[in-house]
Amino acid sequence: MEIQLGRSVLELVEGDITQQDTEAIVNAANTSLLGGGGVDGAIHRAGGPKILEECRQLGGCPTGEARLTSGGNLPARYVIHTVGPVYKDGLHREPDLLGSCYRESLKLASAKGIKSVAFPSISTGAYGYPLADAARVALTTVKAYLAEHPEIERVRFVLFGKAAYAAYEAALRGL
Ligand code: AR6
């Protein structure tokens, strides 16, 4: 599914983020930036040791912020590492922090002249954020950013599995 928002395109696909040909892909990392499971593990496996080497120089990243490295051996030229919130009950600033991940990642892209970005569904794996709620926050935040930043031409959400895709599709229709 794909929608036009002004000069930008927002699309949803089911797939693996490591295989995307966007200029940047986003990693759902942890505050150490030193790797982990899920999407983080897949990106470091596919991208090779250069990404981890660059991450070591960054000295970590607070929740809700984002940092840039090269893409190593990935098709994407850059990886934007962001740290989503661990979900407790939704009353501990989780929506703010999750929205901040998407916004700060896109700000880095704008500053670097990156025109296409692929996101995974941040925080909805190991960090336990309910998919439907996370999808609404993600899509609302990206849509608002694109309305003010036409320099980003394409944002692709790469959803891992049918359930994640269906949740984002429903959220996008409900916006
Ligand atoms: N491509 C796209 N999405 C994927 C892929 C993939 N290859 N693999 C998993 N997903 P998670 P989090 C989906 O756990 O919740 C790591 O250990 C997955 O199905 O990767 O933000 C970090 O180091 C889910 O929908 O990230 C942190 O410690 C989504 O990606 C912690 O996990 C996010 O799941 C971060 O947890």
Coordinates of C-alpha atoms and ligand atoms in Angstrom, one line a residue:
M1 CA 0.0 0.0 0.0
E2 CA 1.3 3.4 -0.9
I3 CA -0.1 7.0 -0.5
Q4 CA 1.1 10.3 -1.8
L5 CA 1.5 13.1 0.7
G6 CA 2.3 16.3 -1.1
R7 CA 5.5 15.6 -2.9
S8 CA 6.4 12.6 -0.8
V9 CA 5.4 9.0 -0.8
L10 CA 4.6 6.9 2.3
E11 CA 4.5 3.2 1.6
L12 CA 3.9 0.0 3.6
V13 CA 5.5 -3.3 2.5
E14 CA 5.9 -6.7 4.2
G15 CA 9.5 -7.8 4.2
D16 CA 13.0 -7.7 5.6
I17 CA 14.6 -4.3 6.2
T18 CA 18.1 -5.4 5.5
Q19 CA 17.2 -5.9 1.8
Q20 CA 15.8 -2.5 1.2
D21 CA 17.3 -0.2 -1.5
T22 CA 16.4 3.1 0.2
E23 CA 19.3 5.4 0.9
A24 CA 19.0 4.8 4.6
I25 CA 17.4 2.1 6.7
V26 CA 16.6 2.6 10.4
N27 CA 17.7 0.2 13.1
A28 CA 15.6 -0.4 16.3
A29 CA 18.7 -0.5 18.6
N30 CA 19.3 -0.3 22.3
T31 CA 21.1 2.5 24.2
S32 CA 24.5 0.8 24.0
L33 CA 24.3 0.7 20.1
L34 CA 26.4 -2.4 20.4
G35 CA 24.0 -4.8 18.8
G36 CA 21.3 -7.2 19.9
G37 CA 18.5 -9.5 18.6
G38 CA 15.6 -8.8 16.2
V39 CA 16.1 -6.1 13.6
D40 CA 19.3 -5.0 15.2
G41 CA 20.9 -8.4 15.0
A42 CA 19.7 -8.8 11.4
I43 CA 21.2 -5.5 10.3
H44 CA 24.6 -6.1 11.9
R45 CA 24.7 -9.7 10.4
A46 CA 23.9 -8.5 6.9
G47 CA 25.9 -5.2 7.1
G48 CA 29.1 -6.7 8.5
P49 CA 31.6 -5.5 11.2
K50 CA 32.1 -1.9 9.8
I51 CA 28.7 -0.8 11.3
L52 CA 29.6 -2.1 14.8
E53 CA 33.0 -0.4 14.5
E54 CA 31.3 3.0 13.8
C55 CA 28.8 2.4 16.5
R56 CA 31.5 1.9 19.1
Q57 CA 32.8 5.4 18.4
L58 CA 29.4 6.9 19.1
G59 CA 29.3 6.0 22.8
G60 CA 25.6 5.0 22.9
C61 CA 22.3 6.8 22.2
P62 CA 19.6 7.8 24.7
T63 CA 16.0 6.6 24.2
G64 CA 14.1 8.7 21.6
E65 CA 17.3 9.9 19.9
A66 CA 19.0 8.8 16.7
R67 CA 22.6 8.4 15.3
L68 CA 24.0 7.8 11.9
T69 CA 26.5 5.2 10.5
S70 CA 27.4 3.9 7.1
G71 CA 25.5 0.9 5.8
G72 CA 28.5 -1.4 5.6
N73 CA 27.7 -4.2 3.1
L74 CA 24.0 -3.4 3.0
P75 CA 22.3 -2.1 -0.2
A76 CA 21.4 1.1 1.9
R77 CA 24.2 3.6 2.1
Y78 CA 23.4 4.6 5.7
V79 CA 22.0 3.1 8.8
I80 CA 20.1 5.4 11.2
H81 CA 20.2 3.9 14.7
T82 CA 17.4 4.9 17.0
V83 CA 16.3 3.6 20.4
G84 CA 12.6 3.0 21.1
P85 CA 11.0 3.0 24.5
V86 CA 10.5 -0.2 26.5
Y87 CA 6.7 -0.4 26.8
K88 CA 5.4 -0.5 30.4
D89 CA 1.8 0.6 30.4
G90 CA 1.6 3.6 28.0
L91 CA 1.7 6.1 30.9
H92 CA 5.5 6.4 31.0
R93 CA 6.0 8.8 28.0
E94 CA 6.1 5.8 25.6
P95 CA 4.1 7.5 22.9
D96 CA 6.3 10.7 23.1
L97 CA 9.5 8.7 23.0
L98 CA 8.3 6.5 20.2
G99 CA 7.3 9.5 18.1
S100 CA 10.6 11.1 18.9
C101 CA 12.4 8.1 17.3
Y102 CA 10.7 8.6 14.0
R103 CA 11.1 12.4 14.1
E104 CA 14.8 12.4 15.1
S105 CA 15.6 9.8 12.5
L106 CA 14.0 11.9 9.7
K107 CA 15.7 15.0 11.0
L108 CA 19.1 13.2 10.6
A109 CA 18.0 12.2 7.1
S110 CA 17.1 15.7 6.1
A111 CA 20.4 17.1 7.5
K112 CA 22.4 14.5 5.5
G113 CA 20.4 15.1 2.3
I114 CA 19.0 11.5 2.4
K115 CA 15.8 11.4 0.4
S116 CA 14.5 7.8 1.1
V117 CA 14.3 6.1 4.4
A118 CA 13.0 2.6 5.4
F119 CA 11.7 2.1 9.0
P120 CA 11.0 -1.1 10.9
S121 CA 8.2 -1.1 13.5
I122 CA 10.2 0.3 16.3
S123 CA 9.7 -1.1 19.9
T124 CA 7.1 -3.7 18.8
G125 CA 9.4 -6.7 19.3
A126 CA 11.6 -7.2 22.4
Y127 CA 10.4 -3.9 23.8
G128 CA 6.7 -5.0 23.9
Y129 CA 4.9 -1.9 22.4
P130 CA 1.4 -3.0 21.3
L131 CA 1.4 -3.1 17.5
A132 CA -1.8 -1.1 16.8
D133 CA -0.8 1.7 19.2
A134 CA 2.8 1.8 17.8
A135 CA 1.5 1.9 14.2
R136 CA -0.7 4.9 15.0
V137 CA 2.2 6.8 16.6
A138 CA 4.6 5.9 13.8
L139 CA 2.3 6.9 10.9
T140 CA 1.0 10.1 12.5
T141 CA 4.5 11.3 13.3
V142 CA 5.9 10.5 9.9
K143 CA 2.9 12.1 8.1
A144 CA 3.3 15.3 10.1
Y145 CA 7.1 15.4 9.4
L146 CA 6.6 14.9 5.6
A147 CA 4.0 17.7 5.5
E148 CA 6.8 20.1 6.5
H149 CA 9.8 18.4 4.8
P150 CA 9.2 17.7 1.2
E151 CA 12.9 17.1 0.8
I152 CA 12.2 13.5 2.0
E153 CA 10.8 11.9 -1.1
R154 CA 10.0 8.4 0.2
V155 CA 9.3 6.8 3.6
R156 CA 8.8 3.0 3.6
F157 CA 7.6 1.0 6.5
V158 CA 9.0 -2.5 6.3
L159 CA 6.8 -4.8 8.3
F160 CA 8.0 -8.2 9.4
G161 CA 5.1 -10.6 8.9
K162 CA 1.4 -10.4 8.0
A163 CA 0.2 -9.3 11.4
A164 CA 2.5 -6.3 11.5
Y165 CA 1.6 -5.3 7.9
A166 CA -2.2 -5.6 8.7
A167 CA -1.8 -3.4 11.8
Y168 CA -0.1 -0.7 9.9
E169 CA -2.5 -0.9 7.0
A170 CA -5.4 -0.5 9.4
A171 CA -3.7 2.4 11.2
L172 CA -3.0 4.1 7.9
R173 CA -6.6 3.8 6.8
G174 CA -7.7 5.2 10.1
L175 CA -5.6 8.3 10.0
Ligands
AR6_1 N1 13.2 -6.6 9.0 C1 12.1 -5.9 9.4 N2 11.5 -6.0 10.7 C2 12.0 -7.0 11.5 C3 13.1 -7.8 11.1 C4 13.7 -7.6 9.8 N3 14.7 -8.3 9.4 N4 13.4 -8.6 12.2 C5 12.5 -8.3 13.2 N5 11.7 -7.3 12.7 P1 12.8 -5.7 17.7 P2 12.5 -3.5 19.6 C6 10.5 -6.6 13.4 O1 12.7 -6.7 18.8 O2 11.1 -4.0 20.0 C7 17.2 -5.7 20.0 O3 17.8 -6.7 20.7 C8 9.9 -7.4 14.6 O4 9.0 -8.4 14.2 O5 13.8 -5.9 16.6 O6 12.6 -2.0 19.3 C9 17.8 -4.3 20.3 O7 19.2 -4.5 20.4 C10 9.2 -6.2 15.3 O8 8.0 -6.0 14.7 O9 13.1 -4.2 18.2 C11 17.1 -3.9 21.5 O10 17.7 -4.4 22.7 C12 10.1 -5.0 15.0 O11 11.0 -5.5 14.0 C13 15.7 -4.4 21.4 O12 15.8 -5.5 20.5 C14 10.9 -4.6 16.2 O13 11.4 -5.7 17.0 C15 14.8 -3.4 20.7 O14 13.5 -3.9 20.7

